[in-house]
Coordinates of N, CA and C in Angstrom, one line a residue:
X1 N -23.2 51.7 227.2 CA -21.9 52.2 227.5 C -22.0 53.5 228.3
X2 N -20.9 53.9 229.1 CA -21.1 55.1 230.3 C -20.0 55.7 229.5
X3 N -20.7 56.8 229.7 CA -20.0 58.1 229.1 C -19.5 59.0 230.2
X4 N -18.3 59.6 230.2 CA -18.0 60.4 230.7 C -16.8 61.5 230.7
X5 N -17.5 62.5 231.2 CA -16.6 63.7 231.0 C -15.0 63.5 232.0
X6 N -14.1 64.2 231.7 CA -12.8 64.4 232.2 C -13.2 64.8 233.7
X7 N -14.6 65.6 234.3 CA -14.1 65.8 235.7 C -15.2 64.9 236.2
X8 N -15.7 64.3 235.5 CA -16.9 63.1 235.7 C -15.7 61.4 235.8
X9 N -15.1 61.2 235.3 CA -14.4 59.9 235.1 C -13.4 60.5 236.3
X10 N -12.7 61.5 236.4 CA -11.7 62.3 237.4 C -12.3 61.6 239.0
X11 N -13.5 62.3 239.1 CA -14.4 62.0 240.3 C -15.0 60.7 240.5
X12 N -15.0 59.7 239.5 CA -15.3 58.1 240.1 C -13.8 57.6 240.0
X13 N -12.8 58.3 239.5 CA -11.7 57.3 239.9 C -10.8 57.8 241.1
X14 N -11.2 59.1 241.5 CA -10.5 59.5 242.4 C -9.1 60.2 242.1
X15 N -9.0 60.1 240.7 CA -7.5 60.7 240.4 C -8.1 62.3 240.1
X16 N -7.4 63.4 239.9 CA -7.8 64.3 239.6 C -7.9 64.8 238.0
X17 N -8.6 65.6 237.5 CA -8.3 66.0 236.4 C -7.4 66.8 235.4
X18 N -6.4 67.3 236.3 CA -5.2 67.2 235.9 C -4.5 65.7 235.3
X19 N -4.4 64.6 236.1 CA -3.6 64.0 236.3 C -4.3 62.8 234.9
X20 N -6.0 62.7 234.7 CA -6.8 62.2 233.7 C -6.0 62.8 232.7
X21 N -6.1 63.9 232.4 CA -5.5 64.8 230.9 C -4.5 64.3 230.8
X22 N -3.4 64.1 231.5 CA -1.8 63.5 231.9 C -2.2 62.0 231.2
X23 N -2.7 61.3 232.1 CA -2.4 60.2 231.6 C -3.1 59.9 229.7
X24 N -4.0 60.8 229.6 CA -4.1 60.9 227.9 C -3.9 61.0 227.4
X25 N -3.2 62.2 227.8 CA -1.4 62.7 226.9 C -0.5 61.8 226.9
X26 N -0.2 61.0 227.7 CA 0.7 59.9 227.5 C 0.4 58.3 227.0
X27 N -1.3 58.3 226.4 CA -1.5 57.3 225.9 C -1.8 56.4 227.2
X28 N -2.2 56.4 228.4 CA -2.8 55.4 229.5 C -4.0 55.4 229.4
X29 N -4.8 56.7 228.1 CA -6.3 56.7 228.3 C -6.3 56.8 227.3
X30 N -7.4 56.3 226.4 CA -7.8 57.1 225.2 C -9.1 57.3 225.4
X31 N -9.9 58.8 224.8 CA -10.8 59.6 224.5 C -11.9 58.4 224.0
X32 N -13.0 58.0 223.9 CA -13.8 57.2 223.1 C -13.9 58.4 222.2
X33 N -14.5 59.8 222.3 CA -14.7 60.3 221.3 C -14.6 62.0 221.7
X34 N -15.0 63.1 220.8 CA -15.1 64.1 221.4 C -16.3 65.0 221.2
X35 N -16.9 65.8 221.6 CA -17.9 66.1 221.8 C -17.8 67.6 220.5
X36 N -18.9 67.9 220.1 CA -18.9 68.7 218.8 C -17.7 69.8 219.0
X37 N -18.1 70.6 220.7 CA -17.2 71.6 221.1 C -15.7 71.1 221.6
X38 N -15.9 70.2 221.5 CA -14.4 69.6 221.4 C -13.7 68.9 223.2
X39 N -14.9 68.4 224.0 CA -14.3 67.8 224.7 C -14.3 66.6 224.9
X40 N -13.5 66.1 225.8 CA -12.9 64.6 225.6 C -14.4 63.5 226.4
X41 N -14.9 62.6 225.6 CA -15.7 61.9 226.2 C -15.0 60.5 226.6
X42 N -14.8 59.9 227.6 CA -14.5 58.8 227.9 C -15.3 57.5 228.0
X43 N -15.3 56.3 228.1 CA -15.9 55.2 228.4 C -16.0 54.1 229.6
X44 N -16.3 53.1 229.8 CA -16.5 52.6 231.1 C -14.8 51.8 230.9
X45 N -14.3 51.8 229.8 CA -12.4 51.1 229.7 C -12.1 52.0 230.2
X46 N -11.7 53.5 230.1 CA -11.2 54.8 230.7 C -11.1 54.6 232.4
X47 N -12.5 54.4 232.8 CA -12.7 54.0 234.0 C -11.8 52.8 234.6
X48 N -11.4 51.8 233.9 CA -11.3 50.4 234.7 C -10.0 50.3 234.4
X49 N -9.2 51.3 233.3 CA -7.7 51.1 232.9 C -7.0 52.3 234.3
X50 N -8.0 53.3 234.7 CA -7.7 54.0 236.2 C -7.1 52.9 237.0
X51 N -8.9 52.4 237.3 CA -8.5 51.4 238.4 C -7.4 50.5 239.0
X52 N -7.1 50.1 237.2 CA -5.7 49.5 236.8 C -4.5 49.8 237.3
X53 N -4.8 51.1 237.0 CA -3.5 52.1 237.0 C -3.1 52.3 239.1
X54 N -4.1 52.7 239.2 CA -4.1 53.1 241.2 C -3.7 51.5 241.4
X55 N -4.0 50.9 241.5 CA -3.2 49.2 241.8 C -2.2 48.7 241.7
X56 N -2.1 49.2 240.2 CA -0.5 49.0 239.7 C 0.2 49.7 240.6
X57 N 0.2 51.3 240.4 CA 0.8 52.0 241.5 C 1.2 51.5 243.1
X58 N -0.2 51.2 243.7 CA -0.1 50.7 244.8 C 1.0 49.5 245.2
X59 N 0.8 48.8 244.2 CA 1.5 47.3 244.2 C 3.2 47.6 244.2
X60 N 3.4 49.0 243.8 CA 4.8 49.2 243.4 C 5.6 49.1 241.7
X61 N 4.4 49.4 241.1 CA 4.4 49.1 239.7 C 4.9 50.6 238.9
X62 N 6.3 50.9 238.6 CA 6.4 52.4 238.2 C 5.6 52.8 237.1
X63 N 4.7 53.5 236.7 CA 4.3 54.5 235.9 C 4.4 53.9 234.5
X64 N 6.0 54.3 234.3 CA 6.6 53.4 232.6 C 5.8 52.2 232.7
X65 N 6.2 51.0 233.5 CA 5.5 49.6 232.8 C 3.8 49.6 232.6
X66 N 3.5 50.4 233.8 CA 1.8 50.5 233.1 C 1.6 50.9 232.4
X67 N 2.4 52.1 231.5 CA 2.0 52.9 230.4 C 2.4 51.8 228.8
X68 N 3.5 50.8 229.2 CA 3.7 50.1 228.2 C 2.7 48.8 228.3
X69 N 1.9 48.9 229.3 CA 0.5 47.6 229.4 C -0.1 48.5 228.6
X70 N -0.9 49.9 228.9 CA -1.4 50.4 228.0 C -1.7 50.8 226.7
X71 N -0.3 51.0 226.5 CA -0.1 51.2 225.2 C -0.5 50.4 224.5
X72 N 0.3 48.9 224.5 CA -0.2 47.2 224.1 C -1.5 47.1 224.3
X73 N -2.1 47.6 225.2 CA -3.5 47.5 225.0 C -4.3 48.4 223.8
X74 N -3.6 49.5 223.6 CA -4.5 50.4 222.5 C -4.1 49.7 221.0
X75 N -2.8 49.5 221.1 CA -2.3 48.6 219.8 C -2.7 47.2 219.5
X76 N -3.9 46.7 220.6 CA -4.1 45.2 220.4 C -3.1 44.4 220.1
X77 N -1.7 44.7 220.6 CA -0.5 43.8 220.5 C -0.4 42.8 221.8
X78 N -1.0 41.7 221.8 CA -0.8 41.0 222.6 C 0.8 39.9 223.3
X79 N 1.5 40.0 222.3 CA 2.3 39.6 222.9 C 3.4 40.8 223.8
X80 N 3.4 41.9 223.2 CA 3.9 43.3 223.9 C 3.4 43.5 225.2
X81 N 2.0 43.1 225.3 CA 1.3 43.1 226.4 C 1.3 41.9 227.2
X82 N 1.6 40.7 227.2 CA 1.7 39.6 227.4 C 3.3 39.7 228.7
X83 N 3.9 40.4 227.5 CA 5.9 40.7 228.5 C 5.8 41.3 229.2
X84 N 4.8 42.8 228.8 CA 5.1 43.8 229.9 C 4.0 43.5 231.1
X85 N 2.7 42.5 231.1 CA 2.3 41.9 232.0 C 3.5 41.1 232.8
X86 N 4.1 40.3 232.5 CA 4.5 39.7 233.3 C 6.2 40.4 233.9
X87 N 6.4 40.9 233.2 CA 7.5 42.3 233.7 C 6.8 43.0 234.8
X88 N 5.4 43.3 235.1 CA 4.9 43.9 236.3 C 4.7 42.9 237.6
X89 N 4.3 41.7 236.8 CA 4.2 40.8 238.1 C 5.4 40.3 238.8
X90 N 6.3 39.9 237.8 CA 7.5 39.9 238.4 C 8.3 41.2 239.2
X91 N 8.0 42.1 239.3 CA 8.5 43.3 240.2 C 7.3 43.1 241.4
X92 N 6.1 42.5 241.2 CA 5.5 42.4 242.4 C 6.3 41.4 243.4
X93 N 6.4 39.9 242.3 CA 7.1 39.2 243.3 C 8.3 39.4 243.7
X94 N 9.2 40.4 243.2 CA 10.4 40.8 244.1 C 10.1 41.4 245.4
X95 N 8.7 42.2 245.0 CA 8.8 42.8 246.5 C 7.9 42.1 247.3
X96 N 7.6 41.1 247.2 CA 7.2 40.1 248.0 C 8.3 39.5 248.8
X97 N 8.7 39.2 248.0 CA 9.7 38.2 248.5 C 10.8 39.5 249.5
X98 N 10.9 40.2 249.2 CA 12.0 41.5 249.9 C 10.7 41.5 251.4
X99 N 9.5 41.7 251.0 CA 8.8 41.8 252.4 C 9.1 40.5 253.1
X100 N 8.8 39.6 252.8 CA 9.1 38.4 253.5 C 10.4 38.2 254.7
X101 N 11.2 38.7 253.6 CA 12.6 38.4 254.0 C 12.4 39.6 255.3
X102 N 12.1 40.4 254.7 CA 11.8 42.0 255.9 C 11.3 41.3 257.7
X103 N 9.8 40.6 257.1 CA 9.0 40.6 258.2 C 10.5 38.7 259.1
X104 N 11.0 38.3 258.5 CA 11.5 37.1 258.4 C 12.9 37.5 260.0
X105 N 13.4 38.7 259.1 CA 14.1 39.5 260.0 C 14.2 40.3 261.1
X106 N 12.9 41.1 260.7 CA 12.2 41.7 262.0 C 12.0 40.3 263.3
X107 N 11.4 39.3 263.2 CA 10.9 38.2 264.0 C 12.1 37.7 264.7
X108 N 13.5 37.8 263.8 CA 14.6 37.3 264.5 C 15.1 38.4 265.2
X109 N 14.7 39.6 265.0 CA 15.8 40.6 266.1 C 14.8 40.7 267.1
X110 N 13.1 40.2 267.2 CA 12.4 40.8 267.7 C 12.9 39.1 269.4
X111 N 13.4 38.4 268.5 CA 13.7 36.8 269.4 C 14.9 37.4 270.3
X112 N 15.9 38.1 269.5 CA 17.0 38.2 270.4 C 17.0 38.7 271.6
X113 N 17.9 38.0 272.9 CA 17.7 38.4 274.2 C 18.4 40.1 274.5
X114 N 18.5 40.8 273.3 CA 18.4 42.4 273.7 C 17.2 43.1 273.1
X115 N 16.3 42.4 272.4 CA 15.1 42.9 272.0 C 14.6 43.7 272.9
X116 N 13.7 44.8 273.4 CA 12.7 45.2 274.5 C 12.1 44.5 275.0
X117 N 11.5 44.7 276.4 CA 10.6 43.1 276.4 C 9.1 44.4 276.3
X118 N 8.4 43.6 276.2 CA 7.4 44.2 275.5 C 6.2 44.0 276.9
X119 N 5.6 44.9 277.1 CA 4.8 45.0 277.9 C 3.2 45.1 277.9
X120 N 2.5 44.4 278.6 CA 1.0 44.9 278.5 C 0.5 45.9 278.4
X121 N -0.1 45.8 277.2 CA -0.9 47.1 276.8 C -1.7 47.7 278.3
X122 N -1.0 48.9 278.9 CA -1.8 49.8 279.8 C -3.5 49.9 279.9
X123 N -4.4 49.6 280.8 CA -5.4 50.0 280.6 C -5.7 51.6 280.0
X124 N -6.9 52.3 279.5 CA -7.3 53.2 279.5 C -7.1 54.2 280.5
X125 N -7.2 55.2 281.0 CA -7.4 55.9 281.9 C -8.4 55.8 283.2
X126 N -9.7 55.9 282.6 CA -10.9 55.7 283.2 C -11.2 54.5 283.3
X127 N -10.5 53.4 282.7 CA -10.9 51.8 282.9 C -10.3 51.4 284.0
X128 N -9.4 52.0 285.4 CA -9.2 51.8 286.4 C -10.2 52.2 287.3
X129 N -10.7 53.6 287.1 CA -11.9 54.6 287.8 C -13.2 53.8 287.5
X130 N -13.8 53.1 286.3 CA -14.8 52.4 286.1 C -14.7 51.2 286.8
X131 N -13.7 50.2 286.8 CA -13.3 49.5 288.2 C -14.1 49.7 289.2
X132 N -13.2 50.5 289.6 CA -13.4 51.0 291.4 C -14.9 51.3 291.8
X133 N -15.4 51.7 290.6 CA -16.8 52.6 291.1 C -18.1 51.7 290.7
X134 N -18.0 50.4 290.0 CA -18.9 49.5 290.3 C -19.1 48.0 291.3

């Protein structure tokens, strides 16, 4: 098992140490244990529920529903975790489907005959000079 400190787990997940304490405080991390002087040791879960968390984020996943994956996760309540799993994926596939429709859109105004007409990418500067000069 990997042990690690708050600016140790901070620095492999890339979140800051502020923001580790934060999510502890709100139950997205738990402590494995604490150290005699009283600081927070974490585990290699600490580490991979991060991971979790930056993805979720990324994906468009607000804050609340990861924190209620988490929670279900500390409670070993699988069916709590089971809903709010699929409560997350379902908000992915909305915005799937919203991008779709997005790029779906874009393609038809990009068709219409007042679109821009779009032009060859310009050479370089010097790739007319390197031309000339060989």
């Amino acid at each position: 098992m990997n042990a690690y400190t708050i600016s140790k787990l901070a620095r492999d997940s890339g979140f800051s140490a502020a923001v580790v304490h934060n999510y502890t405080q709100r139950g997205l991390l738990q402590a494995a244990r604490r150290t005699a002087s009283g600081y927070r040791i974490y585990d290699s879960e600490a580490l991979e529920r991060l991971r979790l968390i930056h993805a979720g984020r990324k994906a468009g996943i607000p804050l609340a529903e990861l924190e209620a994956i988490c929670r279900a996760l500390n409670e070993h309540d699988n069916e709590r975790r089971a809903r709010s799993i699929a409560a997350a994926r379902s908000r992915i596939a909305e915005a799937r489907a919203a991008l779709d429709a997005f790029d779906r859109i874009l393609a038809a105004l990009n068709r219409l005959p007042s679109a821009p007409v779009r032009k060859q990418p310009s050479k370089p500067r010097g790739a007319a000079l390197a031309t000339h000069a060989a």
